[in-house]
Coordinates of C-alpha atoms in Angstrom, one line a residue:
X1205 CA 35.0 27.3 16.5
X1206 CA 34.2 27.2 20.2
X1207 CA 32.1 24.6 22.1
X1208 CA 29.4 27.2 22.4
X1209 CA 29.1 27.5 18.6
X1210 CA 28.5 23.7 18.4
X1211 CA 25.6 24.0 20.9
X1212 CA 23.9 26.7 18.9
X1213 CA 21.3 25.6 16.3
X1214 CA 20.9 27.5 13.1
X1215 CA 17.5 28.9 12.1
X1216 CA 17.3 26.4 9.2
X1217 CA 18.0 23.4 11.5
X1218 CA 15.5 24.7 14.1
X1219 CA 12.8 25.0 11.4
X1220 CA 13.5 21.5 10.3
X1221 CA 13.4 20.2 13.8
X1222 CA 10.1 22.0 14.4
X1223 CA 8.6 20.4 11.2
X1224 CA 9.7 16.9 12.4
X1225 CA 8.3 17.6 15.9
X1226 CA 4.9 18.6 14.3
X1227 CA 4.9 15.6 12.1
X1228 CA 5.6 13.2 15.0
X1229 CA 3.0 14.9 17.1
X1230 CA 0.4 14.6 14.4
X1231 CA 1.2 10.9 14.0
X1232 CA 0.3 10.4 17.7
X1233 CA 1.1 7.1 19.2
X1234 CA 1.3 5.1 16.0
X1235 CA 3.8 2.4 16.0
X1236 CA 5.7 1.0 12.9
X1237 CA 3.0 -1.7 12.2
X1238 CA 0.3 1.1 12.0
X1239 CA 2.5 3.1 9.6
X1240 CA 3.2 0.0 7.4
X1241 CA -0.5 -0.7 7.4
X1242 CA -1.3 2.8 6.3
X1243 CA 1.3 2.7 3.6
X1244 CA -0.1 -0.5 2.2
X1245 CA -3.8 0.6 2.5
X1246 CA -4.5 -2.4 4.8
X1247 CA -6.6 -2.2 7.9
X1248 CA -4.4 -1.3 11.0
X1249 CA -5.2 -4.6 12.8
X1250 CA -4.0 -6.7 9.9
X1251 CA -0.8 -8.6 10.7
X1252 CA 2.1 -7.9 8.4
X1253 CA 2.8 -10.7 6.0
X1254 CA 5.9 -12.7 6.7
X1255 CA 8.2 -13.7 3.8
X1256 CA 8.0 -17.5 3.1
X1257 CA 11.2 -19.4 3.8
X1258 CA 13.2 -20.3 0.8
X1259 CA 13.0 -24.0 1.4
X1260 CA 9.3 -23.9 0.6
X1261 CA 10.1 -22.7 -2.9
X1262 CA 13.1 -25.0 -3.6
X1263 CA 12.9 -28.8 -4.0
X1264 CA 13.4 -29.3 -0.2
X1265 CA 16.0 -31.1 1.7
X1266 CA 17.3 -34.5 0.5
X1267 CA 16.1 -34.2 -3.1
X1268 CA 18.3 -34.0 -6.2
X1269 CA 17.8 -31.5 -9.1
X1270 CA 16.2 -34.3 -11.2
X1271 CA 13.5 -34.7 -8.7
X1272 CA 12.8 -31.0 -8.5
X1273 CA 11.8 -31.0 -12.2
X1274 CA 9.6 -34.1 -12.0
X1275 CA 6.1 -32.8 -12.6
X1276 CA 4.4 -35.8 -10.8
X1277 CA 6.5 -35.2 -7.7
X1278 CA 6.2 -31.5 -7.5
X1279 CA 2.7 -29.9 -7.4
X1280 CA 4.3 -26.5 -7.2
X1281 CA 5.1 -26.7 -11.0
X1282 CA 1.4 -26.7 -11.8
X1283 CA 1.5 -22.9 -11.6
X1284 CA 4.0 -22.6 -14.5
X1285 CA 3.0 -25.4 -16.8
X1286 CA 0.8 -23.1 -19.0
X1287 CA 3.5 -20.4 -19.5
X1288 CA 4.4 -20.2 -23.2
X1289 CA 8.1 -20.7 -24.2
X1290 CA 9.8 -20.4 -27.6
X1291 CA 11.3 -23.6 -28.9
X1292 CA 13.7 -23.4 -31.8
X1293 CA 15.8 -25.8 -33.9
X1294 CA 19.2 -24.7 -34.9
X1295 CA 20.5 -26.3 -38.1
X1296 CA 23.9 -24.5 -37.8
X1297 CA 25.4 -21.0 -37.8
X1298 CA 28.2 -19.0 -39.4
X1299 CA 29.8 -15.6 -39.1
X1300 CA 29.7 -13.3 -42.1
X1301 CA 30.6 -9.7 -42.6
X1302 CA 27.9 -7.1 -43.1
X1303 CA 29.1 -6.6 -46.7
X1304 CA 28.5 -10.2 -47.5
X1305 CA 25.1 -10.1 -45.7
X1306 CA 24.0 -7.2 -47.8
X1307 CA 25.0 -9.1 -51.0
X1308 CA 22.8 -12.1 -50.2
X1309 CA 19.8 -12.6 -52.6
X1310 CA 17.5 -15.3 -53.8
X1311 CA 19.6 -18.4 -54.7
X1312 CA 22.6 -17.5 -52.5
X1313 CA 24.1 -20.3 -50.5
X1314 CA 25.4 -19.8 -46.9
X1315 CA 27.8 -22.4 -45.6
X1316 CA 27.1 -23.5 -42.0
X1317 CA 29.4 -24.9 -39.4
X1318 CA 27.6 -28.3 -39.3
X1319 CA 28.1 -31.4 -41.4
X1320 CA 25.2 -32.8 -43.3
X1321 CA 23.4 -35.4 -41.2
X1322 CA 24.6 -33.9 -37.9
X1323 CA 21.9 -33.6 -35.2
X1324 CA 20.1 -30.2 -34.8
X1325 CA 20.2 -28.3 -31.5
X1326 CA 16.8 -28.0 -29.9
X1327 CA 16.6 -24.8 -27.8
X1328 CA 14.0 -23.4 -25.4
X1329 CA 14.2 -19.7 -24.9
X1330 CA 17.8 -19.9 -26.2
X1331 CA 18.9 -22.7 -23.8
X1332 CA 20.0 -26.0 -25.3
X1333 CA 17.7 -28.8 -24.1
X1334 CA 18.2 -31.6 -26.7
X1335 CA 19.6 -32.8 -30.0
X1336 CA 17.4 -34.2 -32.8
X1337 CA 17.1 -35.1 -36.5
X1338 CA 14.7 -33.7 -39.1
X1339 CA 11.7 -35.9 -40.1
X1340 CA 8.7 -35.3 -42.3
X1341 CA 5.3 -35.8 -40.6
X1342 CA 2.1 -35.3 -42.8
X1343 CA 4.0 -33.3 -45.3
X1344 CA 5.4 -31.0 -42.5
X1345 CA 8.9 -30.8 -41.0
X1346 CA 9.3 -32.2 -37.5
X1347 CA 12.2 -33.2 -35.3
X1348 CA 12.8 -36.5 -33.6
X1349 CA 14.7 -36.0 -30.3
X1350 CA 17.7 -38.2 -30.2
X1351 CA 19.4 -36.9 -27.0
X1352 CA 17.7 -34.9 -24.3
X1353 CA 19.9 -33.0 -21.8
X1354 CA 19.1 -33.9 -18.2
X1355 CA 17.7 -31.2 -15.9
X1356 CA 20.8 -31.3 -13.7
X1357 CA 23.0 -30.6 -16.8
X1358 CA 20.8 -27.7 -17.8
X1359 CA 21.1 -26.2 -14.3
X1360 CA 24.9 -26.5 -14.5
X1361 CA 24.9 -24.6 -17.8
X1362 CA 22.8 -21.8 -16.2
X1363 CA 25.4 -21.1 -13.6

């Protein structure tokens, strides 16, 4: 292939270049802010929003993880306080085969991996947050928390 062949533009490339030229000409003197504003349906004179620095969302400098979770110290948590979560108490667990699972019926006993009297695991959305013991309150089961895992320990388990 000669140097002259490289300088020649195919009809397809020329058509594409003409389309781009027409589109750019149609856009006029718009700059990127105007294009962004049109894409977001905002008025052209609106200033683009800047992302907030991460430090505004975190606990801030000089604070420990325990302080980040203190409701009284952090008004930012007010936004999430009404979000529902699932809390569950785990008595124990065991592994069984599907054959044995299908054979279970009323009166069957399943042996668990915990000893009688051992504390239960209290989990929120599947994350262990405490240990407790079963109590009866007004003829209903309840759980008395005996050991609550600190927020810093919970953060370590997430990583």
